[in-house]
């Protein structure tokens, strides 16, 4: 097992706000790989901060609840999944996405008021796109919700541009040597959404069923969606 296996899938995307949590552990993290003491300390700090802000009249508890509800349940990868599924079933939408993604995603209900300039990257046989932000943690929040903690880690941000194949392999995605890897560096001006390849064996599925197959990580470009067909040939 590689020492870099902390890029485990399934981080819950909460903003843990720290970059130093046990990155050099050599055991295999699972999705609960965060230090529980660290998480508890952060929860206490967050509650204390909320109490102070409420006390000073900066925030009301209702506003805090609304914010949490919004970012935990209403804005998240399910929005990006709608964009992806629509792109799979509707070629006209796909072309509008390619031409002007910022405008096109509004067709599936993305709030334009908060949208940064967005571009979509179509994965296809022989071409794999993956997204990062080398400077900080720019991310298409309005489409994917809160970024996973590994996305913000200095290690991912520095290594994915230098050795994308190795990083992707450690995250469980082994690409053919003849597949071209394109790494896209986000910024405050522009955000990227990867449209993963439609899995084989999904021809009979409707748009709603397809939405359910799309994962957050596939839209960052660190995962490829597995075929749903037992007779298929996932690579
Ligand atoms: Fe950034």
Coordinates of C-alpha atoms and ligand atoms in Angstrom, one line a residue:
X1 CA 0.0 0.0 0.0
X2 CA 1.4 3.3 -0.9
X3 CA 2.1 5.9 1.7
X4 CA -0.1 8.3 -0.3
X5 CA -3.3 6.3 0.1
X6 CA -4.9 9.0 2.2
X7 CA -6.6 10.1 -1.0
X8 CA -9.4 7.8 0.0
X9 CA -12.8 8.2 -1.7
X10 CA -15.8 9.1 0.3
X11 CA -14.6 12.0 2.3
X12 CA -17.8 13.8 3.2
X13 CA -16.9 17.1 1.8
X14 CA -17.2 19.0 5.0
X15 CA -14.9 21.9 5.3
X16 CA -12.6 20.6 8.0
X17 CA -10.4 23.6 7.6
X18 CA -7.1 21.9 8.2
X19 CA -4.5 20.5 6.0
X20 CA -2.4 18.6 8.4
X21 CA -4.5 15.7 9.5
X22 CA -2.3 12.6 9.5
X23 CA -1.2 12.7 5.9
X24 CA 1.7 10.4 6.5
X25 CA -0.2 7.6 8.3
X26 CA 0.7 4.4 6.6
X27 CA -2.5 2.6 7.3
X28 CA -5.3 2.4 4.9
X29 CA -7.8 5.2 5.6
X30 CA -11.4 4.5 5.0
X31 CA -14.0 7.2 4.5
X32 CA -13.9 7.8 8.3
X33 CA -10.2 8.4 8.3
X34 CA -10.3 11.7 10.0
X35 CA -8.9 12.0 13.5
X36 CA -12.0 12.0 15.7
X37 CA -10.3 14.1 18.4
X38 CA -9.5 16.7 15.8
X39 CA -13.0 16.6 14.5
X40 CA -14.4 17.1 18.0
X41 CA -12.0 20.0 18.7
X42 CA -13.2 21.6 15.5
X43 CA -16.8 21.1 16.3
X44 CA -16.3 22.8 19.7
X45 CA -14.5 25.7 18.1
X46 CA -17.2 26.1 15.5
X47 CA -19.9 26.1 18.2
X48 CA -18.0 28.7 20.2
X49 CA -17.5 30.9 17.1
X50 CA -21.2 30.6 16.3
X51 CA -22.1 31.5 19.9
X52 CA -19.9 34.6 19.7
X53 CA -21.3 35.7 16.4
X54 CA -24.8 35.3 17.5
X55 CA -24.1 37.1 20.8
X56 CA -22.6 40.0 18.9
X57 CA -25.6 40.1 16.5
X58 CA -23.6 39.2 13.4
X59 CA -25.6 36.1 12.8
X60 CA -28.9 34.7 14.0
X61 CA -29.2 30.9 14.8
X62 CA -31.8 30.8 12.0
X63 CA -29.3 32.1 9.5
X64 CA -26.8 29.5 10.6
X65 CA -29.3 26.7 10.3
X66 CA -30.3 28.0 6.8
X67 CA -26.7 28.0 5.7
X68 CA -26.0 24.5 7.0
X69 CA -29.2 23.2 5.4
X70 CA -28.4 24.8 2.1
X71 CA -24.8 23.5 1.9
X72 CA -25.4 20.1 3.4
X73 CA -28.6 19.2 1.5
X74 CA -29.6 21.6 -1.2
X75 CA -26.3 22.4 -2.9
X76 CA -24.1 19.5 -3.6
X77 CA -23.0 17.0 -6.3
X78 CA -26.6 16.1 -7.1
X79 CA -26.7 19.4 -9.0
X80 CA -23.7 18.5 -11.1
X81 CA -25.1 15.0 -11.6
X82 CA -28.2 16.5 -13.3
X83 CA -25.9 18.4 -15.7
X84 CA -24.0 15.2 -16.5
X85 CA -27.0 13.1 -17.1
X86 CA -28.6 15.7 -19.3
X87 CA -25.4 15.9 -21.3
X88 CA -25.5 12.1 -21.8
X89 CA -29.1 12.0 -23.1
X90 CA -29.4 15.4 -24.9
X91 CA -26.9 16.2 -27.6
X92 CA -28.2 19.7 -28.1
X93 CA -27.7 20.4 -24.4
X94 CA -24.2 18.9 -24.7
X95 CA -23.4 21.4 -27.4
X96 CA -24.8 24.3 -25.4
X97 CA -22.6 23.1 -22.5
X98 CA -19.5 23.1 -24.6
X99 CA -20.3 26.5 -26.0
X100 CA -21.3 28.3 -22.8
X101 CA -21.5 26.1 -19.7
X102 CA -22.3 29.0 -17.4
X103 CA -25.6 29.6 -19.3
X104 CA -26.4 26.0 -20.1
X105 CA -26.3 24.7 -16.6
X106 CA -29.0 27.1 -15.6
X107 CA -31.4 24.9 -17.7
X108 CA -31.1 22.3 -15.0
X109 CA -31.8 24.7 -12.2
X110 CA -28.4 26.0 -11.2
X111 CA -28.8 29.4 -9.5
X112 CA -27.1 31.9 -11.8
X113 CA -26.7 34.5 -9.1
X114 CA -23.9 32.6 -7.5
X115 CA -22.4 31.0 -10.4
X116 CA -18.8 31.6 -11.3
X117 CA -17.7 31.3 -15.0
X118 CA -17.9 27.6 -15.6
X119 CA -16.4 25.3 -18.3
X120 CA -17.1 21.7 -18.8
X121 CA -14.6 19.1 -19.8
X122 CA -15.8 16.0 -21.6
X123 CA -14.0 12.8 -20.8
X124 CA -13.9 10.4 -23.7
X125 CA -12.0 7.3 -24.7
X126 CA -8.4 8.3 -24.9
X127 CA -8.8 11.7 -23.1
X128 CA -9.1 12.0 -19.4
X129 CA -9.6 15.4 -17.6
X130 CA -9.0 16.1 -14.0
X131 CA -9.4 19.3 -12.0
X132 CA -7.5 20.9 -9.2
X133 CA -6.6 24.3 -7.8
X134 CA -2.9 24.6 -7.4
X135 CA -3.1 28.0 -5.6
X136 CA -5.8 27.3 -3.0
X137 CA -9.1 25.5 -3.3
X138 CA -11.2 27.0 -6.1
X139 CA -14.0 24.6 -6.9
X140 CA -17.4 24.8 -8.6
X141 CA -19.3 25.2 -5.3
X142 CA -22.7 26.0 -6.8
X143 CA -22.5 22.8 -8.9
X144 CA -20.7 20.3 -6.6
X145 CA -21.2 21.8 -3.1
X146 CA -18.4 21.7 -0.5
X147 CA -15.1 20.5 -1.8
X148 CA -13.6 17.3 -0.3
X149 CA -10.8 17.8 2.1
X150 CA -8.2 16.0 -0.1
X151 CA -9.0 18.5 -2.9
X152 CA -7.7 21.3 -0.6
X153 CA -4.6 19.3 0.6
X154 CA -1.2 20.7 -0.5
X155 CA -0.2 17.3 -1.6
X156 CA -3.1 16.8 -4.1
X157 CA -2.7 20.4 -5.4
X158 CA 1.0 20.0 -6.0
X159 CA 1.2 16.4 -7.1
X160 CA -1.7 16.2 -9.5
X161 CA -0.1 18.6 -11.9
X162 CA 3.3 16.9 -11.8
X163 CA 2.4 13.3 -11.7
X164 CA -1.4 13.0 -12.5
X165 CA -1.2 9.3 -13.4
X166 CA 0.4 8.3 -10.2
X167 CA -2.0 10.4 -8.1
X168 CA -5.0 9.0 -9.9
X169 CA -3.7 5.5 -9.6
X170 CA -3.3 5.9 -5.9
X171 CA -7.0 7.1 -5.8
X172 CA -8.0 3.9 -7.6
X173 CA -8.1 5.1 -11.2
X174 CA -5.6 3.4 -13.4
X175 CA -5.5 5.0 -16.9
X176 CA -4.2 3.3 -20.0
X177 CA -0.8 4.5 -21.0
X178 CA -2.3 5.8 -24.3
X179 CA -4.9 7.9 -22.6
X180 CA -4.0 11.5 -22.6
X181 CA -4.4 13.2 -19.2
X182 CA -5.3 16.8 -19.0
X183 CA -5.1 18.6 -15.7
X184 CA -7.1 21.9 -15.3
X185 CA -6.1 24.4 -12.8
X186 CA -9.1 26.3 -11.4
X187 CA -9.0 29.9 -10.3
X188 CA -11.3 32.5 -8.8
X189 CA -12.2 33.4 -12.4
X190 CA -13.0 30.0 -13.8
X191 CA -14.3 26.7 -12.5
X192 CA -14.4 23.3 -14.2
X193 CA -16.8 20.5 -14.2
X194 CA -15.8 17.1 -15.7
X195 CA -18.5 15.3 -17.7
X196 CA -17.5 11.6 -17.1
X197 CA -18.0 9.0 -19.8
X198 CA -21.4 7.4 -19.7
X199 CA -20.9 3.9 -18.3
X200 CA -21.5 1.0 -20.7
X201 CA -24.7 -0.9 -20.1
X202 CA -26.8 2.2 -19.3
X203 CA -28.5 2.5 -22.7
X204 CA -31.9 1.6 -21.2
X205 CA -31.8 4.0 -18.3
X206 CA -33.7 7.3 -18.2
X207 CA -32.3 10.6 -17.2
X208 CA -33.3 10.3 -13.5
X209 CA -31.7 6.9 -13.2
X210 CA -28.6 8.2 -14.8
X211 CA -28.4 11.0 -12.3
X212 CA -28.1 8.5 -9.5
X213 CA -25.0 6.9 -11.1
X214 CA -22.9 10.1 -11.2
X215 CA -20.5 10.6 -8.3
X216 CA -18.8 13.7 -7.1
X217 CA -15.4 12.3 -7.7
X218 CA -16.2 11.5 -11.3
X219 CA -17.1 15.1 -11.8
X220 CA -13.7 16.2 -10.4
X221 CA -12.0 13.7 -12.6
X222 CA -10.5 11.4 -10.1
X223 CA -12.9 8.5 -10.7
X224 CA -14.3 6.8 -13.7
X225 CA -17.9 5.5 -13.4
X226 CA -18.0 1.8 -13.5
X227 CA -20.2 0.0 -16.0
X228 CA -23.4 -1.3 -14.6
X229 CA -23.5 -4.2 -16.9
X230 CA -22.0 -7.5 -15.5
X231 CA -21.0 -8.3 -19.1
X232 CA -19.3 -5.0 -19.5
X233 CA -15.6 -4.4 -19.5
X234 CA -14.7 -1.7 -17.0
X235 CA -11.2 -0.5 -17.6
Ligands
LIG1 FE1 -8.3 28.2 -5.4

